[in-house]
CSV table of C-alpha atoms in Angstrom, one decimal:
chain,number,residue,atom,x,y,z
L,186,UNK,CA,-4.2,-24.0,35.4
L,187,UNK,CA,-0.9,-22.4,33.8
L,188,UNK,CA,0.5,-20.3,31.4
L,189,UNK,CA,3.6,-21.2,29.4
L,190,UNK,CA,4.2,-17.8,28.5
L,191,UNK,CA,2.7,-14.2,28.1
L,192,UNK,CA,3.9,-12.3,24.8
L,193,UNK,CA,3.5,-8.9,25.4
L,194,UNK,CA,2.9,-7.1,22.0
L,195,UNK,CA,5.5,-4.1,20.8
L,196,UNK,CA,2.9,-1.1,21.0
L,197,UNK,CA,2.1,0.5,17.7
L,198,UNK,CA,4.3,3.7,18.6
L,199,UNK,CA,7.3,2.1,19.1
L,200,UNK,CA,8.0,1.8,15.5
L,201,UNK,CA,8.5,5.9,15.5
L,202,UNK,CA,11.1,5.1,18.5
L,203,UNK,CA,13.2,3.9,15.7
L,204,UNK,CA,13.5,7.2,13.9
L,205,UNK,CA,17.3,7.2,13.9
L,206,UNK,CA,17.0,4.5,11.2
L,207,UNK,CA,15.5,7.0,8.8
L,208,UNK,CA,16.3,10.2,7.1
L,209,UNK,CA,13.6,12.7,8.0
L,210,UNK,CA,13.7,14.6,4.7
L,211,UNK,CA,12.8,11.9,2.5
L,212,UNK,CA,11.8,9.0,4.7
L,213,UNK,CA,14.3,6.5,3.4
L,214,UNK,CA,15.0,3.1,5.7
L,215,UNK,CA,18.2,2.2,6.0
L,216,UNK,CA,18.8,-1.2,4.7
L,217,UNK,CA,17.8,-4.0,7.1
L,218,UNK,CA,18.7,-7.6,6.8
L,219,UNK,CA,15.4,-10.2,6.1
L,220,UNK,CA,13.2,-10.8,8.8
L,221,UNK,CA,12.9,-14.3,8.9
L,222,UNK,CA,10.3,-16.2,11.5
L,223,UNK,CA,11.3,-19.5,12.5
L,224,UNK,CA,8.8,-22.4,12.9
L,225,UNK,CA,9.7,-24.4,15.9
L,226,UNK,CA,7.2,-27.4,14.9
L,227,UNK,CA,5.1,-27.2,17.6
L,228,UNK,CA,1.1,-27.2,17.3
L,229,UNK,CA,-0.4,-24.6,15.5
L,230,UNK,CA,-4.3,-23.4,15.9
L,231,UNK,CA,-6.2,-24.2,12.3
L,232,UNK,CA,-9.6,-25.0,11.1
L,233,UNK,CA,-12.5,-23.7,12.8
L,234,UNK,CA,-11.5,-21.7,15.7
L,235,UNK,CA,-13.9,-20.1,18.5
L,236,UNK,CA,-12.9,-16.7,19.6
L,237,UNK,CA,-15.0,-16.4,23.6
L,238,UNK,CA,-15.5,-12.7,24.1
L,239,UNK,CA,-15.1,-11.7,27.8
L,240,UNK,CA,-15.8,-8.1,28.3
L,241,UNK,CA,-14.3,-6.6,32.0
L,242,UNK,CA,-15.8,-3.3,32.8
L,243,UNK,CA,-18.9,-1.1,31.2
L,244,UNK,CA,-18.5,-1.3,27.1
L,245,UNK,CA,-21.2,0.2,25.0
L,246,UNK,CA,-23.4,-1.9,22.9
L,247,UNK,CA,-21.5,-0.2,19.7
L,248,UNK,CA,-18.5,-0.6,20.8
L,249,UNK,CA,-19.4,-4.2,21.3
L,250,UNK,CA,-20.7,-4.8,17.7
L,251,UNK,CA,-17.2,-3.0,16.0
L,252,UNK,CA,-14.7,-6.0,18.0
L,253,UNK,CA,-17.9,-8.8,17.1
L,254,UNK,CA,-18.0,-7.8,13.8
L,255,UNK,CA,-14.2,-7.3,13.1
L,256,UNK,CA,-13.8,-11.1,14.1
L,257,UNK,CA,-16.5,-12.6,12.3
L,258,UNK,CA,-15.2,-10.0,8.7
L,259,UNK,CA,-12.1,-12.3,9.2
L,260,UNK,CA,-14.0,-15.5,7.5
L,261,UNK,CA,-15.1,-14.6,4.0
L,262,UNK,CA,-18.6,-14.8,3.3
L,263,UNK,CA,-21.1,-15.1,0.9
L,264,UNK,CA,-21.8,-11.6,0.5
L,265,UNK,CA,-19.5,-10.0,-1.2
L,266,UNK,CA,-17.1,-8.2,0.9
L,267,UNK,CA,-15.9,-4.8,-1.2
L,268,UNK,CA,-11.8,-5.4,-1.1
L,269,UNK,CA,-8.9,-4.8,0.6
L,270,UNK,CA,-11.0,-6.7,2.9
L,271,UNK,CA,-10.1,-7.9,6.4
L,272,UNK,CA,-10.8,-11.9,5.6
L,273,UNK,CA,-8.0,-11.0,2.5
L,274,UNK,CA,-6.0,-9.8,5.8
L,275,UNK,CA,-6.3,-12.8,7.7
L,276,UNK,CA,-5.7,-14.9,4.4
L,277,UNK,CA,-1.8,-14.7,5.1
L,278,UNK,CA,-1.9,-16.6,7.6
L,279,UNK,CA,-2.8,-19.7,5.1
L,280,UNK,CA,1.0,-19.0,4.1
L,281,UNK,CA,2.9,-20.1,7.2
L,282,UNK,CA,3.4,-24.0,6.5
L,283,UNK,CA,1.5,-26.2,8.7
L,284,UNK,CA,-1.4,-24.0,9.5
L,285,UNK,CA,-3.9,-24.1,6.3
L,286,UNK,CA,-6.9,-21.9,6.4
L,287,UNK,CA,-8.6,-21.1,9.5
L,288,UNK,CA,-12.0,-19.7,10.1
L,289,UNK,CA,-12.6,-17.5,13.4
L,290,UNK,CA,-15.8,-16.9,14.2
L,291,UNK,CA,-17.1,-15.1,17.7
L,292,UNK,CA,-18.8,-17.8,20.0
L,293,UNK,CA,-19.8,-17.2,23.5
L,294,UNK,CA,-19.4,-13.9,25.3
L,295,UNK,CA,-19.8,-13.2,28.6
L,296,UNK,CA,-20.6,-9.5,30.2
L,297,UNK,CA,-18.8,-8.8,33.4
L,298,UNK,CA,-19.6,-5.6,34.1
L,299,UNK,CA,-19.7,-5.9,38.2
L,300,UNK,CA,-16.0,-5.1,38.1
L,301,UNK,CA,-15.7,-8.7,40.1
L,302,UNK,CA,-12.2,-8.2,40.4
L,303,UNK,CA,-12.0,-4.8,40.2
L,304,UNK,CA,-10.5,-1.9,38.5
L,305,UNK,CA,-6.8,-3.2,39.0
L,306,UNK,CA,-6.1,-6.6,37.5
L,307,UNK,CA,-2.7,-8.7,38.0
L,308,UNK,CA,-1.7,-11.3,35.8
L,309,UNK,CA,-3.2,-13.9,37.8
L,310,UNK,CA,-6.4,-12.2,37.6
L,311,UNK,CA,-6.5,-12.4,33.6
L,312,UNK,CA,-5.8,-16.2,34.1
L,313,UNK,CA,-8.9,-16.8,36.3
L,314,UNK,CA,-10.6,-14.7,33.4
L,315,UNK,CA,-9.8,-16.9,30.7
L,316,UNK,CA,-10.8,-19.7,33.2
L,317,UNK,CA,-14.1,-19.0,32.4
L,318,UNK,CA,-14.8,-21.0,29.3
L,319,UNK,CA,-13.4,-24.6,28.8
L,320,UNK,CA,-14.2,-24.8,25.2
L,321,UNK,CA,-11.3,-27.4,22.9
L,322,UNK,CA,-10.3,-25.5,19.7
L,323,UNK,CA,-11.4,-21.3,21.1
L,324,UNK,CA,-9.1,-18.7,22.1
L,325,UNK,CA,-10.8,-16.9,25.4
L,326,UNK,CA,-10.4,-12.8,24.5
L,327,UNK,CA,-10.6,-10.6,27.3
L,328,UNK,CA,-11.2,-7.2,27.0
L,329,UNK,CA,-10.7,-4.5,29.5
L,330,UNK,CA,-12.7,-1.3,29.6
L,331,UNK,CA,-11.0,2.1,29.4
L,332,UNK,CA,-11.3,2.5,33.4
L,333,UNK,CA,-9.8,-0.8,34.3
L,334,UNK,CA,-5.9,-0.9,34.9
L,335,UNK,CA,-4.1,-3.8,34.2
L,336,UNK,CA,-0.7,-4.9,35.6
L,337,UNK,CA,2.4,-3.6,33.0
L,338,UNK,CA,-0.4,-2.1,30.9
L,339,UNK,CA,0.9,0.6,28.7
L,340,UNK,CA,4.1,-1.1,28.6
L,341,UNK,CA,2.4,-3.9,26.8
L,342,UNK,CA,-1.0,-3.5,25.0
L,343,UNK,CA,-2.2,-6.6,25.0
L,344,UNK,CA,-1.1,-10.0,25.8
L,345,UNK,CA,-1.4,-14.3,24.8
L,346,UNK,CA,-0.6,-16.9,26.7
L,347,UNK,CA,-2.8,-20.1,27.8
L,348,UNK,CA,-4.2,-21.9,30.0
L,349,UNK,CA,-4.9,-25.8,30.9
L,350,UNK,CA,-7.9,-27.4,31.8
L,351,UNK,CA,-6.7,-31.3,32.5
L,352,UNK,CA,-5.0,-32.3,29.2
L,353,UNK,CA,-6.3,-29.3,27.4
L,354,UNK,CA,-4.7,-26.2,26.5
L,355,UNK,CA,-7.2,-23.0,25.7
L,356,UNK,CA,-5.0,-20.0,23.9
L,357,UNK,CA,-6.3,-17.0,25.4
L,358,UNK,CA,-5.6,-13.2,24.5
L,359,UNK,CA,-5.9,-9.7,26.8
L,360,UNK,CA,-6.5,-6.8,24.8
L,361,UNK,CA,-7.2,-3.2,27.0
L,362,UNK,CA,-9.2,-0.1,26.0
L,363,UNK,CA,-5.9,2.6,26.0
L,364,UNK,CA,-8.5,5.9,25.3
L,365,UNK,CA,-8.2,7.6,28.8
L,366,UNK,CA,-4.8,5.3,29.7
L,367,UNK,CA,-2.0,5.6,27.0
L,368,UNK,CA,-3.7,6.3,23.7
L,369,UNK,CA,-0.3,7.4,22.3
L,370,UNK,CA,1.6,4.3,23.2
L,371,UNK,CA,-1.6,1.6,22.4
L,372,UNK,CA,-3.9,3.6,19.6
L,373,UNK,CA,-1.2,4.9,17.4
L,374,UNK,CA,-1.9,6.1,14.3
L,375,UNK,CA,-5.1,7.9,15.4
L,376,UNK,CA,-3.5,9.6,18.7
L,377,UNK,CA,-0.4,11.3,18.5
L,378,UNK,CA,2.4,9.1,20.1
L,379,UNK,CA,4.3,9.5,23.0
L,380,UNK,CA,7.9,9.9,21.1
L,381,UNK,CA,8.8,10.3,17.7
L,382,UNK,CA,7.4,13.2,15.3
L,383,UNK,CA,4.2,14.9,16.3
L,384,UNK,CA,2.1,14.8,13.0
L,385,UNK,CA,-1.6,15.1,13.3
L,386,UNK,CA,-3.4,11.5,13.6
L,387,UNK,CA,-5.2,9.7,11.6
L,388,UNK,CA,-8.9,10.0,12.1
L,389,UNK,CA,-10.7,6.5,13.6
L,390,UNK,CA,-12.5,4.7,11.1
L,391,UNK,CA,-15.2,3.8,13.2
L,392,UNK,CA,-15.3,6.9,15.2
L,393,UNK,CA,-13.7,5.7,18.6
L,394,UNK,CA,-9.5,6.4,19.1
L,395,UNK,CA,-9.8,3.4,21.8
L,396,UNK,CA,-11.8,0.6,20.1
L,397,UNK,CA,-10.2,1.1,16.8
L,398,UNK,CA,-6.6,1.0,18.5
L,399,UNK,CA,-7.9,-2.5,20.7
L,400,UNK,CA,-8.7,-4.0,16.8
L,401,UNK,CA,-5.0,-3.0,15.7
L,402,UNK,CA,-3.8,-5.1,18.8
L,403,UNK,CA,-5.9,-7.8,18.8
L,404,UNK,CA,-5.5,-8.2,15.1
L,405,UNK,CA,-1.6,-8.2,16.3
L,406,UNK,CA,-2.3,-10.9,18.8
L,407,UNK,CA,-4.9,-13.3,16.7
L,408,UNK,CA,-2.1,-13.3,14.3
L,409,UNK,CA,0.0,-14.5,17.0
L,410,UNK,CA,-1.9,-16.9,18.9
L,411,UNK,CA,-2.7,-18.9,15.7
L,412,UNK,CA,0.7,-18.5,14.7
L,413,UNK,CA,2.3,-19.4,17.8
L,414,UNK,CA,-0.1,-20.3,20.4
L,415,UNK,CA,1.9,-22.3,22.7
L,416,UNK,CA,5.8,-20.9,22.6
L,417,UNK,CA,6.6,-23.7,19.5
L,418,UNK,CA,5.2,-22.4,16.5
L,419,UNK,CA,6.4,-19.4,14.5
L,420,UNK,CA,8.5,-17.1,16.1
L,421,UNK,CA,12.3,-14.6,16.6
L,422,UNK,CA,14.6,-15.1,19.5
L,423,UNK,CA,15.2,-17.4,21.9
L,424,UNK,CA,11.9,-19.6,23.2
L,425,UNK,CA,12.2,-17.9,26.6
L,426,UNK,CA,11.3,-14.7,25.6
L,427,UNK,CA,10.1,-14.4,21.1
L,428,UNK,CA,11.2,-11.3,20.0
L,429,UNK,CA,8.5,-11.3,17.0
L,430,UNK,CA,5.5,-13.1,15.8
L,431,UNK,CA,3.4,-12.9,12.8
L,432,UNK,CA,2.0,-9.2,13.0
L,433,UNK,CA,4.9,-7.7,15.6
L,434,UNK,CA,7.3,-8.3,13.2
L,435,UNK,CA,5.8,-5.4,11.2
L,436,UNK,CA,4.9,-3.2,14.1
L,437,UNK,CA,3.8,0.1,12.9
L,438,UNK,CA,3.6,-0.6,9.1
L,439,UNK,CA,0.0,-0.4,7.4
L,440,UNK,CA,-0.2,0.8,4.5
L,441,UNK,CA,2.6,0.8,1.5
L,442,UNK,CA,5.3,3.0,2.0
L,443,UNK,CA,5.6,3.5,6.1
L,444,UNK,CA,8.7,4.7,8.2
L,445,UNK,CA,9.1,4.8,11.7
L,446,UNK,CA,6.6,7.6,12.4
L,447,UNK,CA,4.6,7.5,9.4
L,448,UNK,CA,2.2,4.3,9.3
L,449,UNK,CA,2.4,4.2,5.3
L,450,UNK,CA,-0.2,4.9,2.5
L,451,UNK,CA,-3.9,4.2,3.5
L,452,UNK,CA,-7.4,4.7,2.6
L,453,UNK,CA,-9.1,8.0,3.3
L,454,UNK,CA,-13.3,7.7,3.5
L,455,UNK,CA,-14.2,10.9,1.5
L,456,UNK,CA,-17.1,11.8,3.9
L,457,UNK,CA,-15.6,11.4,7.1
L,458,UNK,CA,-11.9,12.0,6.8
L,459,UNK,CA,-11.1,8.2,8.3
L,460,UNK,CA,-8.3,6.0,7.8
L,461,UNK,CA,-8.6,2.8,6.7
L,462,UNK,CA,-7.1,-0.3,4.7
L,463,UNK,CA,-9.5,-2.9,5.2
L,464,UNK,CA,-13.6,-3.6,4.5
L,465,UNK,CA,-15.3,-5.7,7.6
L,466,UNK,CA,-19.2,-7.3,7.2
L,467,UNK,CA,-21.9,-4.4,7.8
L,468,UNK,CA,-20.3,-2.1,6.3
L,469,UNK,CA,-17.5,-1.7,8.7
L,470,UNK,CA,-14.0,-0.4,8.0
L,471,UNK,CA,-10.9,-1.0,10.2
L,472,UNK,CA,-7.1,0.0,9.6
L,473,UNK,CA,-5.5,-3.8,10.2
L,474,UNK,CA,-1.5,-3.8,10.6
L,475,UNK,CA,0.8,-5.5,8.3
L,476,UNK,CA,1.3,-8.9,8.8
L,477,UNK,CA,5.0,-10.8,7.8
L,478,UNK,CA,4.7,-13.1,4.8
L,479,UNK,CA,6.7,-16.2,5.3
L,480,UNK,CA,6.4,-16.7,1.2
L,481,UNK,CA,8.2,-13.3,0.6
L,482,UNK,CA,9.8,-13.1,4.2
L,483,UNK,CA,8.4,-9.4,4.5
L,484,UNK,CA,5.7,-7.2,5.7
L,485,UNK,CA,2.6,-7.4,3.2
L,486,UNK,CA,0.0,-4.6,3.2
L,487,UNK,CA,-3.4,-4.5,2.2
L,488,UNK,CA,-3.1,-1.5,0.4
């Protein structure tokens, strides 16, 4: 069992850290050169993919069902989706050459909510975790609850890396509950961030600041691992350590619009005030980041 790497994705708030890029009166960027994502030919994850749900610590049945669904809204289905929807979202993807259209769907999940480990996992510990399943062509997600820390967490939100099993290599991805930890760095927009301008956050679209801010950075890291799930597909920098992947590239951009600070135009639900840019299967909404387009080498939002 190994890793070849773990990609620690930028938090969301970091984008405000930039602010010396913009002029605060009238939000202008200052001109950047084109991002441009190299493919290093290495294999890339395609077809029908398996996304294992391992939940660490005590998660609530509805919290559950917003992550389960928000995976399975990423396949289109036969009943019709009202757009921007999040299987539109994931359709980028189809656009990075070599990968094709992919389809993931939520297989197994596993409840471990004896704290086994306990409340302080190391990186070794999320390796035994994604240890669990040995399933060719899944990506093993674990998920941490809100009162389990995990080493360089809040630093990082989440993580991908893999794992081998003989021959095989199993993509895995750890994405932790910030709500009680660092909501500002790791549930930006709808908590106020840690730096940058203090303007009032957006309200949750499905009514909870730290699952709705783990589907913005596993989003971020599915994008990733299909992208670049073994430190040879798309990527910026040097192989040691990728600067940017698929969805990092556009950290803190969701809606047309954005500046560091200000995550762009979105959708606001008349009813309950929330913010979001994406439809999900049972009725679910969810505020998905931008993700880079490698046909127009640049950000593209849903809305």
């Amino acid at each position: 069992m190994s890793s070849n790497y773990n990609l620690a994705i930028l938090c969301s708030n970091l984008f405000a850290v930039l602010l010396l890029l913009v002029n605060p009166t009238v939000g202008e960027l200052v001109q950047q050169q084109p991002l441009i994502l190299k493919y290093h030919n290495g294999e890339l994850l395609k077809g029908h993919l398996t996304v294992n749900l391992l939940w660490y610590g005590t998660f609530t049945p509805i919290q559950r069902s917003i992550i389960v669904d928000f995976i399975n809204s990423l396949t289109p289905s036969k009943a019709t989706t009202p757009l921007p929807s999040a299987a539109t979202w994931w359709k980028t993807t189809e656009n990075y050459k070599g990968l094709g259209s992919s389809a993931p769907v939520v297989g197994k999940q596993i409840l471990l909510q004896d704290y086994s480990l306990g409340k302080y996992l190391k990186n070794t510990h999320l390796l035994a975790l994604a240890s669990k399943v040995n399933d060719v062509a899944s990506i093993n997600v674990i998920l941490t609850a809100k009162d389990v820390t995990v080493e360089g967490f809040c630093s990082r939100c989440g993580t991908h890396g893999f794992t081998r099993f003989g021959k095989n290599r199993i993509p895995y991805i750890w994405v932790g509950n910030s709500e009680t930890q660092c909501p500002g760095q790791c549930a930006w927009p709808f908590h106020q961030p840690i730096y940058g301008p203090q303007t009032a956050p957006l309200v949750a679209p499905n009514g909870d600041v730290g699952v709705d801010g783990m589907i913005i950075n596993l989003a971020t890291l599915l994008a990733g691992t299909v992208t670049n799930p073994f430190n040879n597909g798309y990527f910026q920098g040097p192989v040691t350590a990728p600067s940017y992947e698929a969805v990092s590239a556009c950290t803190g951009i969701f809606g047309s619009g954005a500046y560091p600070g200000y995550p762009g135009r979105v959708i606001t639900d008349k009813s309950s005030g929330a913010s979001y840019n994406a439809h999900g299967v049972n009725g679910r909404k969810y505020l998905l980041p931008a993700m880079w387009d490698p046909q127009s080498s640049a950000c593209k939002t849903l809305v």
